[in-house]
C-alpha positions as a Python dict, from the first residue, in 0.01 Angstrom:
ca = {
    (1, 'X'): (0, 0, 0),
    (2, 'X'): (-184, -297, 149),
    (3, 'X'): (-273, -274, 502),
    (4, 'X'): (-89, -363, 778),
    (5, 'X'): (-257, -724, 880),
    (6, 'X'): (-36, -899, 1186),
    (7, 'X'): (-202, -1219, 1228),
    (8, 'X'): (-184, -1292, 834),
    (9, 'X'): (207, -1168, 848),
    (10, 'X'): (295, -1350, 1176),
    (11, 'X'): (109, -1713, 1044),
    (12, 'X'): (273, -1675, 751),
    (13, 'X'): (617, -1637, 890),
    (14, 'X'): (539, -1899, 1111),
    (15, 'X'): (468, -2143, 834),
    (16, 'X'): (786, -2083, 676),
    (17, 'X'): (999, -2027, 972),
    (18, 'X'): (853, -2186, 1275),
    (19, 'X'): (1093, -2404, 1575),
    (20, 'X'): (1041, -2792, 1528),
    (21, 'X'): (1034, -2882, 1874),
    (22, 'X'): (887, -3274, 1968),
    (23, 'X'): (586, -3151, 2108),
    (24, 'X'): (490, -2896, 1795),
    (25, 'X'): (300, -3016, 1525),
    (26, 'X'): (302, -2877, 1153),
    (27, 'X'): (66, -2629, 1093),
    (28, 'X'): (-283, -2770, 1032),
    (29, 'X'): (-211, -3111, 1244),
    (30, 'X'): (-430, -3201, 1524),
    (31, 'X'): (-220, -3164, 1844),
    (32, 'X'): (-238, -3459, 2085),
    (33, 'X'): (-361, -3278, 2443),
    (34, 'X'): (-156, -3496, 2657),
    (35, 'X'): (177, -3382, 2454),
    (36, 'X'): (71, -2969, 2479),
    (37, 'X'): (1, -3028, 2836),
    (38, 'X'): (295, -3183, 2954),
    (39, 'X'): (499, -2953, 2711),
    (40, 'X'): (338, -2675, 2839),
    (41, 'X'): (382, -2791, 3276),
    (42, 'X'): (745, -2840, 3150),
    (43, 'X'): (779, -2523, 2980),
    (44, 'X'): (671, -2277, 3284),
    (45, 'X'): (941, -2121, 3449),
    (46, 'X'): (1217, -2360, 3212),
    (47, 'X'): (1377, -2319, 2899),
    (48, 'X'): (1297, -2499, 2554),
    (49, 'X'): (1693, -2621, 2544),
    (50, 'X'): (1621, -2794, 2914),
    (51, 'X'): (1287, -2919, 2849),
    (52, 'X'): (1316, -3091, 2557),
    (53, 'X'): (1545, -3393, 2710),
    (54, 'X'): (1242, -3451, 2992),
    (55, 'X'): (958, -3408, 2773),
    (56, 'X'): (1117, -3692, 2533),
    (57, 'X'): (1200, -3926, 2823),
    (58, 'X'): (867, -3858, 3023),
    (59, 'X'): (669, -3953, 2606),
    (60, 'X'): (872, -4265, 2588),
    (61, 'X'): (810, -4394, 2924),
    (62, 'X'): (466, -4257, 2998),
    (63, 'X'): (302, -4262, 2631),
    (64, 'X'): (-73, -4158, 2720),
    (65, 'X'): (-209, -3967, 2979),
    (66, 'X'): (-308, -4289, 3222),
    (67, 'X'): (39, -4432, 3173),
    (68, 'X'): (167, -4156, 3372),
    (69, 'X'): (-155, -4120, 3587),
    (70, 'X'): (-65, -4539, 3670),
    (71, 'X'): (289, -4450, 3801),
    (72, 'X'): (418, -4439, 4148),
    (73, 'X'): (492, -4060, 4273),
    (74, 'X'): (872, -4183, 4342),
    (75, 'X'): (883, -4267, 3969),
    (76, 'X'): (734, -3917, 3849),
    (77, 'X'): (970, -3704, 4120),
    (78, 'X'): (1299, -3913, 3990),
    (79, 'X'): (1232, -3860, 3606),
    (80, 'X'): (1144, -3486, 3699),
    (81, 'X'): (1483, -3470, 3900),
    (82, 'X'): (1660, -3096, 3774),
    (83, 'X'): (1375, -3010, 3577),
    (84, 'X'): (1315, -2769, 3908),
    (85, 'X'): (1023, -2591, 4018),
    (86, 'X'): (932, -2968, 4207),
    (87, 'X'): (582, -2845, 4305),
    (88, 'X'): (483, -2876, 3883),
    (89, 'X'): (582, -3253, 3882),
    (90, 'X'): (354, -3314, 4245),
    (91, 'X'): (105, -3141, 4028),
    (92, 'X'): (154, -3279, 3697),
    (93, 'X'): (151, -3630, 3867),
    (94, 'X'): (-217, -3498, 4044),
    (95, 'X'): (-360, -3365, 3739),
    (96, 'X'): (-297, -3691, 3514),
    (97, 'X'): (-497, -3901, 3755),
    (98, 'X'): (-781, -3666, 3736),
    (99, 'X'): (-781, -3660, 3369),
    (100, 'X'): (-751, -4057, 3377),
    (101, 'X'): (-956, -4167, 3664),
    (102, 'X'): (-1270, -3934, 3590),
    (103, 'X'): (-1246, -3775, 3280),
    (104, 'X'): (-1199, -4124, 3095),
    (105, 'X'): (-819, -3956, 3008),
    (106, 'X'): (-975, -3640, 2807),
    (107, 'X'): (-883, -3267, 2908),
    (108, 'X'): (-1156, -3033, 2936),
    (109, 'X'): (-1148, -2838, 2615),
    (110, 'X'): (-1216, -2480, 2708),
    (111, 'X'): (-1025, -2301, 2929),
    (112, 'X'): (-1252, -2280, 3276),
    (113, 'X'): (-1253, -2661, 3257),
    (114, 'X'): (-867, -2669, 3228),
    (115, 'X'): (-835, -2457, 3523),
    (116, 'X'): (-1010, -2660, 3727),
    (117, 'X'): (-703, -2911, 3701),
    (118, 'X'): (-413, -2921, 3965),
    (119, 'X'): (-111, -2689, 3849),
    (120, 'X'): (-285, -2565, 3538),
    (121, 'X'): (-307, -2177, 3551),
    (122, 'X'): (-460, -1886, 3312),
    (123, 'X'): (-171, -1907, 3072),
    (124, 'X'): (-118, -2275, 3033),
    (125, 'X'): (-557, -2327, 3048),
    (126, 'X'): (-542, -2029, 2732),
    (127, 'X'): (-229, -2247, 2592),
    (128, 'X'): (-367, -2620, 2580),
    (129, 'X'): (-729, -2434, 2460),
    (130, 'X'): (-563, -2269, 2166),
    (131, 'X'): (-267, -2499, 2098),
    (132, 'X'): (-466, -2879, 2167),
    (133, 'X'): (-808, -2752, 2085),
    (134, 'X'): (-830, -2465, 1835),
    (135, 'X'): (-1030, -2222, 2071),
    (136, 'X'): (-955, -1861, 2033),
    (137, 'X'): (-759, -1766, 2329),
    (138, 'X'): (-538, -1498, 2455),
    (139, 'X'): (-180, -1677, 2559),
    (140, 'X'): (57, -1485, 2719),
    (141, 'X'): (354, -1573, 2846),
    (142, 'X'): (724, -1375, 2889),
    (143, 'X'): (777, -1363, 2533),
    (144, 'X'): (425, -1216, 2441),
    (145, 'X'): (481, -918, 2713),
    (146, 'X'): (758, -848, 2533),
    (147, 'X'): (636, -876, 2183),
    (148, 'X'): (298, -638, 2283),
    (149, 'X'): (520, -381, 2499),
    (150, 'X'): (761, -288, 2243),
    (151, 'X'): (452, -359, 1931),
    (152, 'X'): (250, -50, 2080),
    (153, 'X'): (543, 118, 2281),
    (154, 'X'): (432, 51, 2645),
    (155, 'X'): (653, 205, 2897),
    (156, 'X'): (489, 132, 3188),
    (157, 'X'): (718, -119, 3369),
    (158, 'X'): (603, -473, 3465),
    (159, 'X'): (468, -636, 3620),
    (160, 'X'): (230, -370, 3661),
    (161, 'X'): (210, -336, 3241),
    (162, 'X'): (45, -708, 3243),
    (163, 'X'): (-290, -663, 3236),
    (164, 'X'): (-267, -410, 2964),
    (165, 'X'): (-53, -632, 2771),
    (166, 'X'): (-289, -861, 2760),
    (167, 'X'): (-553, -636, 2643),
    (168, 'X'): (-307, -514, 2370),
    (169, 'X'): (-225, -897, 2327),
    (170, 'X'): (-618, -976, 2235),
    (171, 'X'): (-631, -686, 2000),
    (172, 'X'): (-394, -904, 1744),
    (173, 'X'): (-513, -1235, 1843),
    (174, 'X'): (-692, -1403, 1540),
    (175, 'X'): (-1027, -1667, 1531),
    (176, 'X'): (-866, -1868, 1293),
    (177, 'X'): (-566, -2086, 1336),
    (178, 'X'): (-556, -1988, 1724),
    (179, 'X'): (-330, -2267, 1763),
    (180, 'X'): (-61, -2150, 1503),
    (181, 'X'): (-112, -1825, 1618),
    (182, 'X'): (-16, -1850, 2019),
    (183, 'X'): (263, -2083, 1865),
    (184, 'X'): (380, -1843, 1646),
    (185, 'X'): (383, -1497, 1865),
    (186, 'X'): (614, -1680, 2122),
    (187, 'X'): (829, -1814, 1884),
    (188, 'X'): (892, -1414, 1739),
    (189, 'X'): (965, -1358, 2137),
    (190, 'X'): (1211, -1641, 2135),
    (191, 'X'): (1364, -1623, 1821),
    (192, 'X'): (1351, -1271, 1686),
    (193, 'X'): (1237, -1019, 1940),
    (194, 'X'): (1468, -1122, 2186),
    (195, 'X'): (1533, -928, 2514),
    (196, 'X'): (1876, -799, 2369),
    (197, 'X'): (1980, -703, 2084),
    (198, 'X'): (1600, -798, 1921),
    (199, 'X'): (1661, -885, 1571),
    (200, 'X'): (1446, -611, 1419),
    (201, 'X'): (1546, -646, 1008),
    (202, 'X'): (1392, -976, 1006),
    (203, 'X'): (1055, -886, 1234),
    (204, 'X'): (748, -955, 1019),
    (205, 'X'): (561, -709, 1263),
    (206, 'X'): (860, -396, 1201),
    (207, 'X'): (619, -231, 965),
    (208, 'X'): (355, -178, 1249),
    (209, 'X'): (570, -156, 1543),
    (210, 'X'): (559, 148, 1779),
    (211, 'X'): (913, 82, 1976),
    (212, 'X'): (1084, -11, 1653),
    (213, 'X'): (967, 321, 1462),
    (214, 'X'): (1070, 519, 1805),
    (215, 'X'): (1399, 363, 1876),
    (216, 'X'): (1255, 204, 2232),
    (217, 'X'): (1262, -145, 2115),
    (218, 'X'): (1569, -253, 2331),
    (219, 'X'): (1468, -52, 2614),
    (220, 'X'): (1121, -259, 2608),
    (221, 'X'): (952, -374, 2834),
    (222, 'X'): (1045, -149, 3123),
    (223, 'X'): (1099, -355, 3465),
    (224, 'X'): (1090, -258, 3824),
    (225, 'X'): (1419, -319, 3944),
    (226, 'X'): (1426, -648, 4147),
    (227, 'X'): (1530, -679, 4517),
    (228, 'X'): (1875, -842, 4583),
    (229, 'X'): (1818, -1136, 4673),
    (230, 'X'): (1951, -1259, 5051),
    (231, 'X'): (2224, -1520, 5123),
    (232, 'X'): (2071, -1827, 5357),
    (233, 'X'): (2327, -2107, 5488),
    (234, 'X'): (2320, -2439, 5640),
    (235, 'X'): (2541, -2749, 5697),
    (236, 'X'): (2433, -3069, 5510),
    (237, 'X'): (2555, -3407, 5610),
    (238, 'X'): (2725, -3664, 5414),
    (239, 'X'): (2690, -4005, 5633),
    (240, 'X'): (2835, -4306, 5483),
    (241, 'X'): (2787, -4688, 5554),
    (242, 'X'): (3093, -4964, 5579),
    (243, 'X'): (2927, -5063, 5258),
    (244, 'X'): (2976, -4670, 5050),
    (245, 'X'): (2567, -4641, 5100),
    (246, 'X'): (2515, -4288, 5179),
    (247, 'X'): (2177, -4190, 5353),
    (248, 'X'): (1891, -4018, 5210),
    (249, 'X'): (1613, -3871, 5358),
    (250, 'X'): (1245, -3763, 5165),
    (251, 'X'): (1162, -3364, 5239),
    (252, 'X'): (764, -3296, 5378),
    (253, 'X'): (566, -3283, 5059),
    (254, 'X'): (461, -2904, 5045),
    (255, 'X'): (710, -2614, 5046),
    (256, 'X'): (1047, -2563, 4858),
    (257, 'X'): (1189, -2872, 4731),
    (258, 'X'): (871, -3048, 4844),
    (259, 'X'): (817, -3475, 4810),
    (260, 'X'): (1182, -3481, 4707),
    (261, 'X'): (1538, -3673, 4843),
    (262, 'X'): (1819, -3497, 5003),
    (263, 'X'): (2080, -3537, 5254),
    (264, 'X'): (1998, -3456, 5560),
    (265, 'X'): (2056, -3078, 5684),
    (266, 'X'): (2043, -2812, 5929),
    (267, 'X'): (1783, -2541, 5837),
    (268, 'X'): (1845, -2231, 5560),
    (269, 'X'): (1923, -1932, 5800),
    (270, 'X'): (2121, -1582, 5728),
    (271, 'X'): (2409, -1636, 5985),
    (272, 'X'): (2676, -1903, 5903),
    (273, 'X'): (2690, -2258, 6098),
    (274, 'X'): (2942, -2386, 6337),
    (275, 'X'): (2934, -2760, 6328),
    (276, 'X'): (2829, -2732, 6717),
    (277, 'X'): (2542, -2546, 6618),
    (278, 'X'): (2483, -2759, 6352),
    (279, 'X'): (2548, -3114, 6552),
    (280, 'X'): (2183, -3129, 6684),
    (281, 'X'): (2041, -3136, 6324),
    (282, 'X'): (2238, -3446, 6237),
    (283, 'X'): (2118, -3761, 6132),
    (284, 'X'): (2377, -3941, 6411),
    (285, 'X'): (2633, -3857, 6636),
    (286, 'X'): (2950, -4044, 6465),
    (287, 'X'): (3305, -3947, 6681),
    (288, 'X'): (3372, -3705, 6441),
    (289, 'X'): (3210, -3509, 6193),
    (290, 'X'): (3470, -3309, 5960),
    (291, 'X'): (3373, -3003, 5748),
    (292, 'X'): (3482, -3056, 5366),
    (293, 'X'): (3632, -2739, 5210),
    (294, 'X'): (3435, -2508, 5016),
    (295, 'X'): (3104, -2404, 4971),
    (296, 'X'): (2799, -2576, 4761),
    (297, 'X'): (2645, -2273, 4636),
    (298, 'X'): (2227, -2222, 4459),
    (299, 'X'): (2006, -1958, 4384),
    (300, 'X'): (1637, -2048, 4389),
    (301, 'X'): (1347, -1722, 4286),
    (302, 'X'): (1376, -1538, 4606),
    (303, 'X'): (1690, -1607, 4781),
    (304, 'X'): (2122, -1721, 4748),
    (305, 'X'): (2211, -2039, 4939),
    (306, 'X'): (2553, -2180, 5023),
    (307, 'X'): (2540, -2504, 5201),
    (308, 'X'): (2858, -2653, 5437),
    (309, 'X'): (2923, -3062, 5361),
    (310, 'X'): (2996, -3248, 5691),
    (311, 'X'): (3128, -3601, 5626),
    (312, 'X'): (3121, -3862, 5864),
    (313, 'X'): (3074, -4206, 5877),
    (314, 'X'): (2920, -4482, 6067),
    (315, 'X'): (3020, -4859, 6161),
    (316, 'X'): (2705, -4991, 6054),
    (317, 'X'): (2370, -4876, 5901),
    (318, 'X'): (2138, -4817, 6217),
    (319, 'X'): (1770, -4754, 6170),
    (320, 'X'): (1753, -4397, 6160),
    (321, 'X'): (1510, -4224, 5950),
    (322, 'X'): (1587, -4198, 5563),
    (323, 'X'): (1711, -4442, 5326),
    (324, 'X'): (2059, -4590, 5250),
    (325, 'X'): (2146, -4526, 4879),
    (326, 'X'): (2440, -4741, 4708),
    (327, 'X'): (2653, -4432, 4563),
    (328, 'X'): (2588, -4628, 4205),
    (329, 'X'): (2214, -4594, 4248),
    (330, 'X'): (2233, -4207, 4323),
    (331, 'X'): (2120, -4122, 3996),
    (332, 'X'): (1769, -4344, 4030),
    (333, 'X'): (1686, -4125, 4311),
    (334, 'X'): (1410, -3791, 4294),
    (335, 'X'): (1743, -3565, 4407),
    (336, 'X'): (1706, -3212, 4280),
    (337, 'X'): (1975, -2999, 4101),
    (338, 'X'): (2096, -2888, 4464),
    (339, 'X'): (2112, -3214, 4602),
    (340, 'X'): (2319, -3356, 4279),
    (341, 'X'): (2568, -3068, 4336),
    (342, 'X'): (2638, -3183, 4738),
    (343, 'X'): (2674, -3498, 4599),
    (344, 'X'): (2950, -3406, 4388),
    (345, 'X'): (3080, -3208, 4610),
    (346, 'X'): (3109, -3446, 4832),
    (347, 'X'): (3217, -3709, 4624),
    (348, 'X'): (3507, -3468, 4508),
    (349, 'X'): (3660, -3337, 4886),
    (350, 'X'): (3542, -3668, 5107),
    (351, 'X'): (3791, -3925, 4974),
}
């Protein structure tokens, strides 16, 4: 019987079975840097199926790296708009000038150099090195852990389990075709050894793995059971022109939703809002502000949030700080996903 050789068997279902995505090349191809960089910003913390839209629209309007690097931050923040995760676009916007203004729009190649760049960690640095560049490196992302704890039967839940993942993860991880290779072991985590139901018959690693042999593979990896995460609430406010502008205002740049529009708010708290506790946070003080029915409800990493509308209007548009928006022109601005659901919301119970 030949022996057991994972790299060989994984590249070679790779070549025959691999995900076309718009960012992957065939097997073999150079990889442009700029397209596994931006793939790979996009990708963290975000699905393929949501990425791909973004990454195509960001290609076509930003080709090279200084296109994007030449663009105002508004521009970056709007196209990024329910992508999520807002603090990778401030970042993706930061690293591109870097790259353009003093590296002549060239990455670094190895993977200390990449993490010298804004918003580029240890698994997208090992990523663009392997993917862009060739270099042997170990990637692992969600997919890997769960490739390596059910390959060698790890029971140790994570995230303590990561670091000897990894270990386990550099153990398989060839010289040659690193690229193909870092592709290839997250695709078998997307496509084949799936958190449910993993699709074991058609593994090319079943012969050599632990979990699979054992019957653990769909109890694999073992997780810490999370927290439930707490309910915040707040009252947002829906303020209206003669003219149907509503206004916007632009959040501080750091922190949750940072550098992004929204309509103005109370603060997130754990007790619910009257609207006289809520009056002082409003942009003005129309006659009457009226509370629409029903909630606009989120969940961001760590906590619930169900947000109030108040609607009110105004007789003219007074300076006050913030923007007026046409309600035709919504969609130009950087809102995130919350702020596009209060706008519906509102759009739906206000008139």
């Amino acid at each position: 019987m030949p022996a057991f050789d994972p790299a060989s068997l994984l590249l070679a279902w790779y070549d025959r079975d691999r995900r076309v995505l718009p960012w992957r090349y065939a097997p073999g191809e150079a990889a442009d840097p700029y397209h596994v960089w931006l793939s790979e910003v996009m990708l963290q913390q975000t699905t393929v199926a949501a990425v791909i839209p973004y990454f195509q629209a960001f290609i076509r309007r930003w080709p090279r790296v200084g296109d994007l690097a030449a663009a105002a931050t508004e521009e970056v923040m709007a196209a990024w708009a329910g992508l999520g995760y807002y603090a990778r676009a401030r970042n993706l916007h930061a690293c591109a000038k870097l790259v353009a203004e003093w590296r002549g729009g060239r990455f670094p190649e190895d993977e200390a150099g990449l993490r010298q760049l804004p918003g580029i960690g240890d698994y997208t640095a090992a990523a663009i090195a392997a993917i862009a560049f060739g270099h042997r490196a170990v990637v692992v992302d969600g997919n890997v852990e769960r490739v390596m704890a059910r390959m060698f039967a790890v029971t140790d839940p994570l995230p303590a389990a990561k670091p000897r993942l990894k270990e386990l993860a550099a153990t398989l991880t060839p010289d040659d075709r690193a690229g193909d290779y870092a592709q290839a072991v997250m695709d078998l985590g997307a496509t084949i050894c799936t958190p449910r139901s993993p699709a074991c018959g058609l593994c090319p690693w079943r012969p050599g793995c632990r979990a699979q042999a054992l019957g653990l593979a769909e109890s694999l990896p073992a997780k810490v059971e999370k927290a439930e995460r707490p309910t915040r609430r707040g009252v947002v406010f829906w303020l209206t022109a003669p003219d149907g502008s509503v206004l916007l205002r632009r959040r501080p740049p750091k922190g949750l939703l940072g550098g992004m529009m929204e309509f103005p708010s109370t603060d997130w708290r754990d007790a619910a809002w009257s609207l006289d506790e809520a009056a002082p946070s409003a942009p003005l003080a129309p006659k009457s502000w009226r509370l629409l029915p029903g909630l606009v409800t989120h969940t961001f990493t760590h906590f619930h949030l169900e947000l109030t509308v108040a609607a009110g209007r105004t007789p003219a548009q007074p300076a006050v700080r913030g923007v007026w928006c046409p309600l035709d022109r919504l969609e130009e601005q950087a809102l995130p996903t919350l702020m596009r659901k209060v706008a519906r919301h509102a759009l739906a119970k206000a008139y």
